[in-house]
Every structure is written in C-alpha cells, then in structure tokens.
XYZ file of C-alpha atoms in Angstrom:
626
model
C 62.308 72.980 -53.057
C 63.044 73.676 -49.482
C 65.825 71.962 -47.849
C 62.968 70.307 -44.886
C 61.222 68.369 -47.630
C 64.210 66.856 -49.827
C 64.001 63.124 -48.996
C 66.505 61.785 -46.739
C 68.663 59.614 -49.294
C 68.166 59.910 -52.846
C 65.116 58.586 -54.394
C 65.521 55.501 -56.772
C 62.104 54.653 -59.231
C 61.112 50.816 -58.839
C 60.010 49.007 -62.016
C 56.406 48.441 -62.168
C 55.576 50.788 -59.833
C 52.293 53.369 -60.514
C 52.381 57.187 -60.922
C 50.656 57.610 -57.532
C 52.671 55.168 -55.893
C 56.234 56.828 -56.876
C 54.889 60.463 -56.241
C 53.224 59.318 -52.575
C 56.203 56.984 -51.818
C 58.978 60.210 -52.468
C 56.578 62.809 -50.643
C 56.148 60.060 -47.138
C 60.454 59.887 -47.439
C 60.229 63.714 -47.602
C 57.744 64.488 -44.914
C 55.062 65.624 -47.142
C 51.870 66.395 -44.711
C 49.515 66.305 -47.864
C 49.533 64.842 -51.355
C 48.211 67.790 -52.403
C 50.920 69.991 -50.961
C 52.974 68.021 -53.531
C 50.645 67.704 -56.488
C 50.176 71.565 -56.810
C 53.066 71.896 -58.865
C 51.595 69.907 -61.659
C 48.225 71.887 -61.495
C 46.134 70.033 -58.664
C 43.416 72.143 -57.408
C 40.444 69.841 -56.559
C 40.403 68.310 -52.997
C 39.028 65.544 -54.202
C 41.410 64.323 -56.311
C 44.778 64.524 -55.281
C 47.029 62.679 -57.952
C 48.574 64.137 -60.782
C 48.336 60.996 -62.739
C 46.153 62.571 -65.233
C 48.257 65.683 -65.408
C 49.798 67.454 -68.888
C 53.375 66.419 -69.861
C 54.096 70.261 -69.242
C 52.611 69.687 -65.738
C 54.197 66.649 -64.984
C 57.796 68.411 -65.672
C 57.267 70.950 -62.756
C 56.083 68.148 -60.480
C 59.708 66.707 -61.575
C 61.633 70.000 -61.020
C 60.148 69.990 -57.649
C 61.025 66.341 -56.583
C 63.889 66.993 -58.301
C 63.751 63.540 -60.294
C 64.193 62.783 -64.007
C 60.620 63.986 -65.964
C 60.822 60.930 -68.391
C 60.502 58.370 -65.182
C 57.060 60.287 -64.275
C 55.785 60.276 -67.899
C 56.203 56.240 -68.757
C 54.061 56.056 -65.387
C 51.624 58.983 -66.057
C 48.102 58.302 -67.326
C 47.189 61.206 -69.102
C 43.511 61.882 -71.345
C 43.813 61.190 -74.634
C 40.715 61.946 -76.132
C 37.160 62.903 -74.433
C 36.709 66.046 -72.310
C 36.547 64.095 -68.730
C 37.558 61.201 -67.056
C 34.336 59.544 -67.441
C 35.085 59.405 -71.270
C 37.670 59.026 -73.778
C 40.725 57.115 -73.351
C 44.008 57.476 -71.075
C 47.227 56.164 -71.828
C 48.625 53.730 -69.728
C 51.894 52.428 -70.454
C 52.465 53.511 -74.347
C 48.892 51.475 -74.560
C 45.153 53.433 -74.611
C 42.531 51.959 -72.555
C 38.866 53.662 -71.286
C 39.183 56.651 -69.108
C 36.555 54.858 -66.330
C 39.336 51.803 -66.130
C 42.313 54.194 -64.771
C 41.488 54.395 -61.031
C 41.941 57.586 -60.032
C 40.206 58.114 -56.344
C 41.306 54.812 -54.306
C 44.785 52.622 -53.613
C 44.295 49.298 -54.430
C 46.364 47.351 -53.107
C 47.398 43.231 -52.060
C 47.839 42.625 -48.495
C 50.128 39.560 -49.055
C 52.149 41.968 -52.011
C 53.365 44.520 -49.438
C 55.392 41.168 -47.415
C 57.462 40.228 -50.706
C 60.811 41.263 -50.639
C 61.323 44.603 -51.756
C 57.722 44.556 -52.088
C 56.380 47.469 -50.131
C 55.132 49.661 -53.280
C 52.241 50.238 -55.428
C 51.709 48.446 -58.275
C 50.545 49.994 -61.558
C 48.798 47.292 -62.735
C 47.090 47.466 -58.929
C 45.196 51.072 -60.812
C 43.964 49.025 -63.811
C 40.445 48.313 -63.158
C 40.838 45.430 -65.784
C 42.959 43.496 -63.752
C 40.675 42.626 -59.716
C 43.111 40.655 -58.674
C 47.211 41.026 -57.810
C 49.213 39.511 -60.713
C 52.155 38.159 -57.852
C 49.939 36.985 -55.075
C 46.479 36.370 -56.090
C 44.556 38.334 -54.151
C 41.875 40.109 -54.846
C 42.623 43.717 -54.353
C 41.286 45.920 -51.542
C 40.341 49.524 -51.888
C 39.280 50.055 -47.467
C 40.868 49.590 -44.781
C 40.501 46.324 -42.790
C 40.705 47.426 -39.238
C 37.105 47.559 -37.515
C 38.055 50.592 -35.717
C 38.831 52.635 -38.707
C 34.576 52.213 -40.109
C 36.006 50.840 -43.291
C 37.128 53.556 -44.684
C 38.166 53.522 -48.373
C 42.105 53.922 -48.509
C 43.266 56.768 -50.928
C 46.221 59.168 -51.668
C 45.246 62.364 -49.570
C 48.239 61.977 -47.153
C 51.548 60.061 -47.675
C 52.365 57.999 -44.939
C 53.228 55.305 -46.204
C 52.257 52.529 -49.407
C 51.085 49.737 -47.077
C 49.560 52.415 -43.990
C 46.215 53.832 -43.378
C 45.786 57.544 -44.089
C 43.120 57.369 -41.643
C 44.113 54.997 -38.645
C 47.627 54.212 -39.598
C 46.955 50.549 -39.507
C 49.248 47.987 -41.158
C 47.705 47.038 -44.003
C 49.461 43.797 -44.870
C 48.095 42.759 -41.885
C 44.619 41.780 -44.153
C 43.583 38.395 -44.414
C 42.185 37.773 -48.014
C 41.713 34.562 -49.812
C 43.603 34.112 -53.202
C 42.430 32.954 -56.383
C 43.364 29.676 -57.532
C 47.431 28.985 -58.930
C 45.889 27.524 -62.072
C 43.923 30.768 -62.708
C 46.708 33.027 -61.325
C 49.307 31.224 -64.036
C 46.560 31.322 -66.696
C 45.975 35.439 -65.930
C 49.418 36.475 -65.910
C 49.966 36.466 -69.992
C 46.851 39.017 -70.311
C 48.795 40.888 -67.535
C 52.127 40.581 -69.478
C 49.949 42.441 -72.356
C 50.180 45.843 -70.022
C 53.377 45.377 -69.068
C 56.544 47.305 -70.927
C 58.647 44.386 -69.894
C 56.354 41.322 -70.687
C 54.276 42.937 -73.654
C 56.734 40.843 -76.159
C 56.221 37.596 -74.657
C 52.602 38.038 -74.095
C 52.195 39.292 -77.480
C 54.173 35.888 -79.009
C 51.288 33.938 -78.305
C 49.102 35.495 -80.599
C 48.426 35.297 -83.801
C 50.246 38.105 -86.120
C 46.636 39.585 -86.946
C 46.289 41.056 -83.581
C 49.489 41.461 -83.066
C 51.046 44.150 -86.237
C 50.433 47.399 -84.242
C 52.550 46.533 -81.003
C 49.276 45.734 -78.699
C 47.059 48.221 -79.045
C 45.062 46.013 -81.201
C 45.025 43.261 -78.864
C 43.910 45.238 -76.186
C 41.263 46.695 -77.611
C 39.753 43.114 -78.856
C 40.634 42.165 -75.456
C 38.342 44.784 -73.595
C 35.549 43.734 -76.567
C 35.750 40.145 -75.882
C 35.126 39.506 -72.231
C 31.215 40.916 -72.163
C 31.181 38.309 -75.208
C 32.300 35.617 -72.917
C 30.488 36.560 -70.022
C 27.318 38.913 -70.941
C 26.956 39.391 -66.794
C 30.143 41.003 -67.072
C 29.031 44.284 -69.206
C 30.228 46.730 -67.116
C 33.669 45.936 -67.775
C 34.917 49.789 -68.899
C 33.807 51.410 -64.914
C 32.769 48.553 -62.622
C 34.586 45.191 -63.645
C 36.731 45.515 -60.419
C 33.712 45.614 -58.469
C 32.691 42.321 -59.947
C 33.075 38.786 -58.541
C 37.240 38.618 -58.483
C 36.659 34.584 -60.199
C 34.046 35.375 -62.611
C 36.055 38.335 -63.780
C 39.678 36.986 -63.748
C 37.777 33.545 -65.927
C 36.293 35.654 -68.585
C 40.042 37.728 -69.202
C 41.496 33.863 -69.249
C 39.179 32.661 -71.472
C 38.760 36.192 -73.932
C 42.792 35.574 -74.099
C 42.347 31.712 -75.187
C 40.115 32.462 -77.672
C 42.745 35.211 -79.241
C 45.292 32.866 -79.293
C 43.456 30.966 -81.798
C 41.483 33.964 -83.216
C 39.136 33.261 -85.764
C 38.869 30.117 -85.778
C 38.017 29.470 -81.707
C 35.957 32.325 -81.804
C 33.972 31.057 -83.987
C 33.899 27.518 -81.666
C 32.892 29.674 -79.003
C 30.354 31.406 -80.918
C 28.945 27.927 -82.127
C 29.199 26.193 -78.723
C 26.989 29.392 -77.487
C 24.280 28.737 -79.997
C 24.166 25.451 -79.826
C 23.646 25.583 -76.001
C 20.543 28.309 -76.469
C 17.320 27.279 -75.109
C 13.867 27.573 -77.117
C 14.247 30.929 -79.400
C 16.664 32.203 -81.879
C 19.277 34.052 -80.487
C 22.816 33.735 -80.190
C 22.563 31.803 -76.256
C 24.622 34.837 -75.191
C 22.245 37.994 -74.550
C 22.810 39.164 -77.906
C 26.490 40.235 -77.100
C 28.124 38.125 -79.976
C 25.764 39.268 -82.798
C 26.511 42.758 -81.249
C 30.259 42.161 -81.763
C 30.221 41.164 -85.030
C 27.577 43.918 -86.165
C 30.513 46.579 -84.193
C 30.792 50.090 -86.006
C 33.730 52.354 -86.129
C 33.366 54.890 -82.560
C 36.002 57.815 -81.809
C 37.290 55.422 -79.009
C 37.153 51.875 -81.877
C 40.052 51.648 -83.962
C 39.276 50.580 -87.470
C 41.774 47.721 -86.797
C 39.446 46.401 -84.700
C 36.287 46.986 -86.857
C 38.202 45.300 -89.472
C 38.668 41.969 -87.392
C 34.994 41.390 -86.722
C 34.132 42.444 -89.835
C 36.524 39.854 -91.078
C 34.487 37.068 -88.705
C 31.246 38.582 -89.677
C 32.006 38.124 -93.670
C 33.281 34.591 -93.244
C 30.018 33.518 -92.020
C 27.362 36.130 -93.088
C 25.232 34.462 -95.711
C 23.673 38.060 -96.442
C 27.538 38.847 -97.377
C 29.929 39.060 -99.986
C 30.857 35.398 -99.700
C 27.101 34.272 -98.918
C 27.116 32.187 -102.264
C 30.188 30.260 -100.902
C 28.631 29.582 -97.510
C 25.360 28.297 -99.093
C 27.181 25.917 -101.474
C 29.377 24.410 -98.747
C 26.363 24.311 -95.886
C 23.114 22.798 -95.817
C 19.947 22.809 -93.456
C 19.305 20.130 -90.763
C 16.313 18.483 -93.261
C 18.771 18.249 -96.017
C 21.364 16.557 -93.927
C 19.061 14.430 -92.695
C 18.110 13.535 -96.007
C 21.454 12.671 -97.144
C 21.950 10.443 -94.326
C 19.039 8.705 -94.550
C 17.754 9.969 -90.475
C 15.247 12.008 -89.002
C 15.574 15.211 -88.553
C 15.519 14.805 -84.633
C 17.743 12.209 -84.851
C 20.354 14.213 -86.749
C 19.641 16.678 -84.074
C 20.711 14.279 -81.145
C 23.865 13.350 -83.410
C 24.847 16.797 -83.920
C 24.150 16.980 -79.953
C 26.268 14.346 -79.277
C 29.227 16.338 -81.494
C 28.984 13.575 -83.670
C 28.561 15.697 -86.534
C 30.206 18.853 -87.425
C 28.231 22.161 -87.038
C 28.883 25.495 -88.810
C 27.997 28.841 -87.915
C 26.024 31.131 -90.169
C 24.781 34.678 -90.058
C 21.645 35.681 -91.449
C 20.578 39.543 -90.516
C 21.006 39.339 -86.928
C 20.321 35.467 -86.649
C 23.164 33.099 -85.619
C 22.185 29.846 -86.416
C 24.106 26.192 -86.672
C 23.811 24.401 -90.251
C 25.987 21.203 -91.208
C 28.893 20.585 -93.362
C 27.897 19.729 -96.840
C 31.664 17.816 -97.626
C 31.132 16.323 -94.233
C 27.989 14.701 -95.103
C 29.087 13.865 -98.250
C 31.644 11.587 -96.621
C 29.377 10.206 -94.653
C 27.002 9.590 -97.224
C 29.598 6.907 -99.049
C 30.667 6.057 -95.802
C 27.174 4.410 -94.812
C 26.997 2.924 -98.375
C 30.080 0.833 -97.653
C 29.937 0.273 -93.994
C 30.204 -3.538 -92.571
C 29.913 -3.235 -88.678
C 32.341 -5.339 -86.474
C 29.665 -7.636 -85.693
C 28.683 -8.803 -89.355
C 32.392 -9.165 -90.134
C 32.995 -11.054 -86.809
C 30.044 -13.522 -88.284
C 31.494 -14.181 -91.358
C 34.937 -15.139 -90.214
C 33.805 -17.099 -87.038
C 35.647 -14.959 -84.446
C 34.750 -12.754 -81.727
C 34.236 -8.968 -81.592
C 37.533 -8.618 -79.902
C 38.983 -10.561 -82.685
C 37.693 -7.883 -85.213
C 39.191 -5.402 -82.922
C 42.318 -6.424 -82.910
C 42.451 -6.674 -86.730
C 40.840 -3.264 -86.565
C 44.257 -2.325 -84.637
C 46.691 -3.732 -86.132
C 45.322 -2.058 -89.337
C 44.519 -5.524 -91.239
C 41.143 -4.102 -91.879
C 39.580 -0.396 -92.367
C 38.263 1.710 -89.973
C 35.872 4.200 -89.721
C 37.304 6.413 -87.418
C 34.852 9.234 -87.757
C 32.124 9.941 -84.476
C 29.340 9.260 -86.546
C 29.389 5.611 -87.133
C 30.129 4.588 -83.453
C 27.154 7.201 -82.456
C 24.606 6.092 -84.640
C 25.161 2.353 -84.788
C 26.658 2.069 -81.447
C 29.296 -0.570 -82.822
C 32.388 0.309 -84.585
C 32.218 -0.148 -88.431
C 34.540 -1.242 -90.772
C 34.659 -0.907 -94.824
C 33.181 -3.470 -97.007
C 35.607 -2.800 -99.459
C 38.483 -3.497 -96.876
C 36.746 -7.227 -95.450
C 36.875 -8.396 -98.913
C 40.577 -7.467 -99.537
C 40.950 -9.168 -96.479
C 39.389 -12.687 -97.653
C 40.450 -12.021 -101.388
C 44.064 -11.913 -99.793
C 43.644 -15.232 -97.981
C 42.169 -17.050 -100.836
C 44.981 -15.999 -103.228
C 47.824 -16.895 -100.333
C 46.860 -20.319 -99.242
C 48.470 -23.858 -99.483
C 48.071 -26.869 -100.397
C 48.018 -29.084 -97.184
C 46.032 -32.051 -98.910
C 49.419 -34.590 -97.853
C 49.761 -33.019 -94.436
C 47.840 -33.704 -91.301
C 45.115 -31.167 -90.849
C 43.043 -29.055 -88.383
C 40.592 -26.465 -88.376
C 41.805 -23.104 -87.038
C 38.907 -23.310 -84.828
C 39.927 -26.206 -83.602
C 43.487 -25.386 -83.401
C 42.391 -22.364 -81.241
C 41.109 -24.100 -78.273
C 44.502 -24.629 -77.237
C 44.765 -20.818 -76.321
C 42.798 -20.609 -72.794
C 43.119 -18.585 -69.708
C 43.292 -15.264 -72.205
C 41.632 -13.726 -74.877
C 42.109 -15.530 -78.602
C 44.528 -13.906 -80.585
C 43.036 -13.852 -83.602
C 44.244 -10.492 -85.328
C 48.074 -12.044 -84.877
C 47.284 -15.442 -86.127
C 45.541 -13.692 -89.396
C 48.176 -11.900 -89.501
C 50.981 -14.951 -89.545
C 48.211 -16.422 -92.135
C 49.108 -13.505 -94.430
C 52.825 -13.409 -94.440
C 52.530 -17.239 -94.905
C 54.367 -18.286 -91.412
C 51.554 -20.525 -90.871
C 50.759 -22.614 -94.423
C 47.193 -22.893 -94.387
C 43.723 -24.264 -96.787
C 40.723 -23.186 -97.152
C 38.215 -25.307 -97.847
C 35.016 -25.342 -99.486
C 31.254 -24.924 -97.856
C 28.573 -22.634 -95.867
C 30.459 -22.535 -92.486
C 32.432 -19.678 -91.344
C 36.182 -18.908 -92.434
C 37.985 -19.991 -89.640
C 36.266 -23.246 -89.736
C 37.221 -24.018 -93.011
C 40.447 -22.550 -92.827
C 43.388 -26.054 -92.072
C 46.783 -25.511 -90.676
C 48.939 -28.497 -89.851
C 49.295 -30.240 -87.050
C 52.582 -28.908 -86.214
C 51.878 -25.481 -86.432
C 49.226 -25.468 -83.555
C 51.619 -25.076 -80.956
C 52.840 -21.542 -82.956
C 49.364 -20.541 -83.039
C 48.822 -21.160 -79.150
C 52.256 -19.179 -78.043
C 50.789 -16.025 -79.953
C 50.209 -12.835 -78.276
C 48.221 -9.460 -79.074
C 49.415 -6.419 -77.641
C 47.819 -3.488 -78.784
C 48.925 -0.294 -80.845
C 50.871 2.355 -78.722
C 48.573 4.866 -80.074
C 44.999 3.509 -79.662
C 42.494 4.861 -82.337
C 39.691 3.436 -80.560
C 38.548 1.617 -77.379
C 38.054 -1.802 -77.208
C 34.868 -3.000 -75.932
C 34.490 -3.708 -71.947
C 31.807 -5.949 -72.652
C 31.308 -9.070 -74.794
C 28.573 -11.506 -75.517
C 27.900 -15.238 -74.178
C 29.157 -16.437 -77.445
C 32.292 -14.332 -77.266
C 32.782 -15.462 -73.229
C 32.575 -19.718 -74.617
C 35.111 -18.807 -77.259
C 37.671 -17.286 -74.293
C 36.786 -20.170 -71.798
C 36.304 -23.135 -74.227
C 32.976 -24.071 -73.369
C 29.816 -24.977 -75.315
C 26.311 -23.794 -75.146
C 24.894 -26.303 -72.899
C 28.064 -25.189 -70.304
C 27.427 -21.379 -71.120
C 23.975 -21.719 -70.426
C 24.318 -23.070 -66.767
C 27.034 -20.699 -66.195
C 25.604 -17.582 -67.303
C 22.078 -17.980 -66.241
C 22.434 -15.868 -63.186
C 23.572 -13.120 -65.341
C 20.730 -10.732 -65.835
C 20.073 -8.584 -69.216
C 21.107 -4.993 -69.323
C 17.895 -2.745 -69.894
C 17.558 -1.751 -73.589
C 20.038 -4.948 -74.700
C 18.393 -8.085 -76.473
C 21.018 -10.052 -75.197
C 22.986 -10.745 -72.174
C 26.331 -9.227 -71.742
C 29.812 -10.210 -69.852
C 31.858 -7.966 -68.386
C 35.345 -9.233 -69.870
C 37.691 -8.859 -67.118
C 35.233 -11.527 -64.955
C 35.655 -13.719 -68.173
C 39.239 -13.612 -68.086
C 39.312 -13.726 -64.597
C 37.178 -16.739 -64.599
C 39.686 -18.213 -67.065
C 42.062 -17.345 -65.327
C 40.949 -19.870 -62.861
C 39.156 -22.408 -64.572
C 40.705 -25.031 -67.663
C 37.783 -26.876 -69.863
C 37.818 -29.899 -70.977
C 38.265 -28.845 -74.553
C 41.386 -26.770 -74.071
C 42.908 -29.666 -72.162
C 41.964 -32.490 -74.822
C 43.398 -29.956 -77.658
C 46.876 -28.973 -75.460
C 47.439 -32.958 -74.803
C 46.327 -34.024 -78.191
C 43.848 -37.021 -77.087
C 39.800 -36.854 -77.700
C 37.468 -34.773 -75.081
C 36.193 -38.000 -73.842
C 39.894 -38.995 -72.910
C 40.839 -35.592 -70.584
C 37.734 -35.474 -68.795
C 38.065 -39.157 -67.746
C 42.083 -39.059 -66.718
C 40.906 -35.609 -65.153
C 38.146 -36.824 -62.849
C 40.458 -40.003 -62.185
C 43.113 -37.748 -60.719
C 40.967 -36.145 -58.422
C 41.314 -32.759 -60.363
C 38.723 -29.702 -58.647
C 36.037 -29.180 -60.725
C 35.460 -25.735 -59.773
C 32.420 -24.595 -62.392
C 31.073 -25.116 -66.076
C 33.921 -23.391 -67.294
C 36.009 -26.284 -65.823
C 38.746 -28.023 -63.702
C 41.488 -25.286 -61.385
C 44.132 -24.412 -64.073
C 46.596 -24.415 -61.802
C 46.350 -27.900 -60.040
C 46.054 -29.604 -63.839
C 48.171 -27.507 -65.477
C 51.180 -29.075 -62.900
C 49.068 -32.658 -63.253
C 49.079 -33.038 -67.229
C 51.169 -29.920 -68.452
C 54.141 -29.435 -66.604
C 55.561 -28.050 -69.238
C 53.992 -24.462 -69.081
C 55.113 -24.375 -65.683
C 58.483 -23.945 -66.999
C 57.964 -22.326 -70.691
C-alpha cells in the first residue's frame, strides 16, 4: 500500500466492534476517499454494496495485506454465506454462530446516538448489524439507520465514504447529536442475556442460564430456538428473519425477553405459555396464537433447521400429542371437562369458571392440529376425597363455640388441617378444614382433661370475656388446653365445647394475658371481615346491644348476612369496655359493674360500652402498669 494511505499511528482492533466498522474506522485514519477504494482488494465490485463483510476468507486476507493488519482479527468479525446462493437466503456466520442471511445488515450503519458519547465509545458495534437485536445493548436506544439533521432530507446513513463512525457521509453532521428515547432499564437489563448469547465474551454466561438441552452444541442450538420462538410469542412479529428491526423497538425487544424466559425453563414453561394461549382463545378451536404454536410443534427438518432443533419440538409435541407414541399415557392421566365435572360433583360451566379462576390445574393436549386444555385426572382425584372429608371453618367454628378467626388461628398454628389447595377456597368461598383432623382435635381434648369437680369452676366462655379491646385468642388457649398448662373439664350436654369446657378460677387470669401472633410464613389470609356474632364475641356484648349497634350497618349485595369490617371492631374496642368484660376482670356480677360504673360518672360512649381508658384507671389500675 502506498505510503499516503497508511494510517497515521498504528491501528489497534476494539472488542466488539463490527467488520464494517473496523474496515471504515482504519480507511477514515488513512484518508480513504471511498469505501470502495478499500474494499476492492477483497473482491468488491458492486456500487451498491460497499462492505466486504460477506467476502471469502481468501478475500478477506488481501483486504488484510493491504491494511496491513492481522487476517484472523477480520475473520472473527466477518460475516460470510454459509449456505444459499444470495444474501436473501441461506445463513451467514456471525461470530462462530449461523443466523439468516436477511438478519446481517449489509446496506445501512446502525448506530446509538447516546453510544458514540461513552468513553472510548466512538465505534460501531457488531451487534448494532444484527437485525435481531433494534435496540443498543449499552444505552437503550433504539437504533437509527438516517441521518437526523433536517437539512440532510433524511438520508439513510451507510458505508460509501469513511469519514468517520459517528459522521454523516452525506452532510457531515454529528450524529450523537440525535435525540432518541430509550427503552425502559428493566427491559434493557432483561435483553442483555439474549445479547450475551451473540457475544464471544458473554456467550458462557448467557448460556449458564439455560437448561443443558439447549445448551450441548455451544449456542447454536439456542439460537436457532431463539429465532423460532419469538413469532410464537408474538404472531405480529413474523417477519422476524428481514424486517424485525423495522418493528416497534418495545414490542420487539418484549418478545426476545420473553422467548428467552421461556428457554430458561424449556419444556415445561413452554408448555405454560402454550396453555395460557389456549386458554385465553376466544370462540373457535385454535391455539389463541394465529396458529404459530401448532406450527412450531408440527416444524420439519429445512436445509437452514438443524435436526437439534426438530428434535426439541418434536420432544414437546410427543409429550402432549394424544395421536402419539405416548397418547395412551396422556389419556390415562387426563380427562375431559364433563368427566371432571362429574368427579367433582359441578357443572360443567362451573368447572369451567374454576378452571378460569386457575383454581384447577389444566393440561395441554394435541390432537391433529388441535390444542386443547383437559384436566388432571390425579388432581381431581385429590379433590374428589378432599370434598368427601371437608368441614368448612364455619361448621367447625359452630361446634366449638368460637369465632371464624378463632378457627383461623388454629388453622395457623397447625392444631387443625388445612386444605391448602385453590379449589376449596374458590368453590366454597370459605377455607375448609379436614373432618378427620376436627375430630383428632376433640378426641385429644376428651382424652387430656381433668378432674376439677373439688376446684372452683368456670366456663371457658365465660372465662374469655376477660380478654377485651382485641381479638380472642382462642387458637393459644386450645393450645395451653392441650399441653395441659391450663387443667380443664368437659362436661356433659348439647351446648357448644367451649361452653362446657371448666378451667379454674385461678387460671383465668393466664387465659386473659394470652396472645396470638401469627406464623412467619402465612399459608393463608385471614379474613378482613367477620360476622355480628363474631364482632359481640370481640366487644363483649349481647344480641340486644349488637342489634342497636349494628343496625346502621347495611348488607353487602349477594351476602345473607351483615358483615363487619374487623379493624372498626377492634378499633371500636379499642375504645369502648362492656359491662361484661368489666364484671369478669373485677370478679363481681354484671349487675354490680354497671351500677359502681354509672355511680362514678364513667362515659358511656355506645352499646359496646363505657371509654376503656377512663375505667380502666377507675377500677383497673393495674393494667396501667402490667
């Protein structure tokens, strides 16, 4: 090469940096006029293209010789045709990795406004000429192919004459100087591991995250299920091998981030995502996604499809395909919406709003070219001896005497079983227990009781209307009951258990200085709600006072019975003692705490009561100070 166009200091290759962008960068240090005065030497002869990208190794060694650089740093950046007879066909290479010709941009420089201000950052990417990628992986901009200055008629910015990475070839404007809005930091972070996937540097780390299945051949296989997959997420999106840079930058950059999520967890979210699709379908019977899933897992070996990649849909397709070689396993371990409706005892439409509601499982099945949801037979099963043994909250909160919240907290601390699957709370809209577990329960009392026959005696009821100003803590006084901290009787007769359950005397001030405090780990919410009944057990009131109090409260449409929100209850308690919790904290009859009550002026504030506060300090200074 002539000594006028050696570059003025020696040339140094950046990392990351494109074909184009190294060849046009060394030619503007050297005072090339034209690309093509450069590109020659590697067998350029069209004026329309002037890169050498594409170029044969044997080409790309003279374009070496004549920049006088080392041939191996061109050929890691070179994109040459693989297979095919054109660019429109075939594949090119593009970093030890084979992708579609049409995604290799060959005619315009892309480029990032914001990426030409980084430091050091005034070069062309090569992940800027994958068509893949429409956005910058380091700033988040969309990438521009034209120039943005008015004057120039928005001319589209190629590689016909070196003057610079970040200049016009037309007007010589600055073209960092671009204002363009970046995607989102979440979406940015979430893109960059797909990026890492064409990258020499990050392809390890990118390719950790997946599962070995896609990952044995080095990445070839994970691109190519990559490149399948985002039509499948987004059907909108089908011209993803020539025009998926031309697409919205979001939309495009959501369905790469979401293709790459569901190879991370590839079959089995593939198959979610399949289901989900389906399941969402309006009237009709295909797959809710243009047909592109069915088309995926009916794919066919191609010159440019790698039997790798037949072979994992295939795989997906035979797992579900009841036309298949495992279509006797399918149909043993699925069954149709009428026959799970018949094994739960429902409607078909109503097993249709559960399954809606993702209170029931759904499978995915294959027949011909029909996806279609059925239910799990071992799911149902469950269910089926599930129903057979239920006992909602509310039945076992009637048999012991004790509100829901009660049962909740014995539901917590684990003193009684719970049915933690969706399908109870969905269909009953209470939380339901196990028979089987409820009479354990009482068994267990019965066999650990006293007898208390020369003591001095109370109900537990009774005893419990010395708790006020909070919710009852029933599940920890059971729970005393059990590990016989609390001697106790039961005796005999129609009323509830706590009502025929005695503890001494003694003992009532232990039950009163109880707490609950609920699990760490919650395996279900507690109600925000409660009935009248359940609001007089927290203030210590009786019907006639519940009645006055909560007649301004109106029904909720579709209840039979009014409801309390249960932080105004304890609010309300908060605020308000009753004559029954006094008489039971003092020890003297009803009769006798009303009367010394009203005679010291206490303020009756309500029917739940006199202000806590001003006879707390009058008759129980001692909680003042406990």
């Amino acid at each position: 090469m002539s000594s006028q166009a050696k570059p003025e200091k020696e040339f140094a290759f950046i990392e990351g940096e494109s074909f184009n962008g190294a060849v046009a960068r060394w030619a503007a240090t050297a005072w090339v006029d034209r690309m093509l005065d450069l590109t020659r030497a590697a067998g350029v002869r069209s004026y329309l293209r002037h890169t050498a990208a594409g170029a044969s190794a044997a080409n790309i060694r003279w374009l070496a010789k004549e920049m006088e650089v080392d041939p191996q740093e061109l050929h890691c950046r070179a994109t040459p045709q693989v297979n095919g007879d054109n660019v429109t066909n075939g594949q090119r290479a593009f970093y030890g990795l084979l992708v579609p010709a049409t995604m290799i941009e060959g005619l315009a420089r892309r480029y990032a406004p914001a990426a030409f201000c980084l430091p050091n950052g005034e070069y062309h990417r090569a992940l800027w000429d994958l068509r893949l990628f429409p956005v910058c992986i380091e700033t988040g901009q969309p990438l521009q192919t034209r120039c943005h200055d008015p004057n120039c008629g928005n001319r589209r910015v190629g590689w016909q004459r070196p003057l610079g990475i970040a200049t016009c070839e037309h007007c010589m404007a600055d073209l960092s100087d671009a204002q363009v809005d970046a995607i989102s930091p979440t979406l940015l972070n979430a893109l960059k591991p797909v990026a890492g996937l064409f990258q020499p540097t990050m392809r390890s780390a990118s390719l950790a995250l997946l599962p070995p299945a896609i990952t044995s051949d080095g990445g070839q296989l994970a691109v190519d299920l990559l490149i399948q997959l985002v039509p499948v997420i987004n059907p909108a999106l089908t011209h993803i091998r020539s025009g998926l840079h031309r697409t919205d930058p979001v939309q495009a950059c959501e369905a790469l981030v979401q293709a790459w999520d569901l190879m991370k967890g590839w079959p089995d979210r593939f198959q979610d995502f399949a289901l989900t699709q389906v399941l969402s379908r309006g009237p009709g019977r295909g797959d809710g996604n243009r047909g592109r899933t069915v088309r995926f897992l009916k794919m066919k070996p191609q010159t440019t499809r790698s039997a790798a990649l037949v072979g994992l849909a295939t795989g997906v397709r035979e797992a579900i395909d009841l036309l298949g070689p495992n279509a006797q396993a399918i149909s043993s371990s699925t069954c149709s919406i009428k026959r799970a409706a018949s094994m739960l005892g429902l409607g078909t439409q109503e097993v249709a709003t559960l399954r809606r509601q993702q209170a029931l499982r759904s499978r995915l099945v294959l027949s011909g070219y029909r996806l279609q949801p059925v239910f799990d037979r071992a799911e149902l099963d469950q269910l089926a001896v599930g129903i057979a043994g239920r006992q909602g909250f509310a039945s076992i909160a009637s048999h012991l005497g004790i509100s829901h919240h009660g049962v909740e907290q014995l539901a917590d601390m684990k003193l009684i079983e719970l049915h933690e699957h969706p399908f109870f709370l969905e269909r009953y809209k209470m939380h339901q227990s196990t028979a089987a577990s409820f009479m354990e329960l009482e068994r267990t009392l019965r066999d650990r009781q006293t007898d208390l026959s020369r003591a001095s005696s109370i109900t537990l009821a009774q005893a419990m209307k010395s708790v006020g100003g909070r919710l009852k803590p029933w599940g920890p006084v059971i729970a005393e009951l059990l590990e016989k901290r609390i001697p106790y009787q039961i005796k005999t007769g129609p009323d509830s258990l706590v009502r025929r359950i005695c503890i001494r005397v003694t003992d009532v001030a232990s039950v009163s200085e109880l707490t609950f405090n609920a699990s760490a780990v919650r395996r279900f919410a507690f109600a925000k709600m409660m009935s009248k009944k359940d609001a007089m057990e927290a203030l210590n009131i009786g019907p006639r006072q519940g009645t006055k109090l909560f007649a301004p409260v109106e029904t909720e449409k579709g209840c039979r019975a009014k409801t309390v929100d249960i932080q105004w209850t304890l609010d309300l308690a908060a605020r308000c003692i009753s004559v029954a919790e006094l008489a039971a904290r003092r020890g003297v009859p009803a009769r006798t705490a009303y009367c010394d009550a009203v005679r010291a002026d206490m303020p009756w504030l309500c029917e739940a009561g006199f202000c806590r506060s001003a006879t707390e300090a009058r008759f129980l200074p001692q909680v003042l100070t406990r």
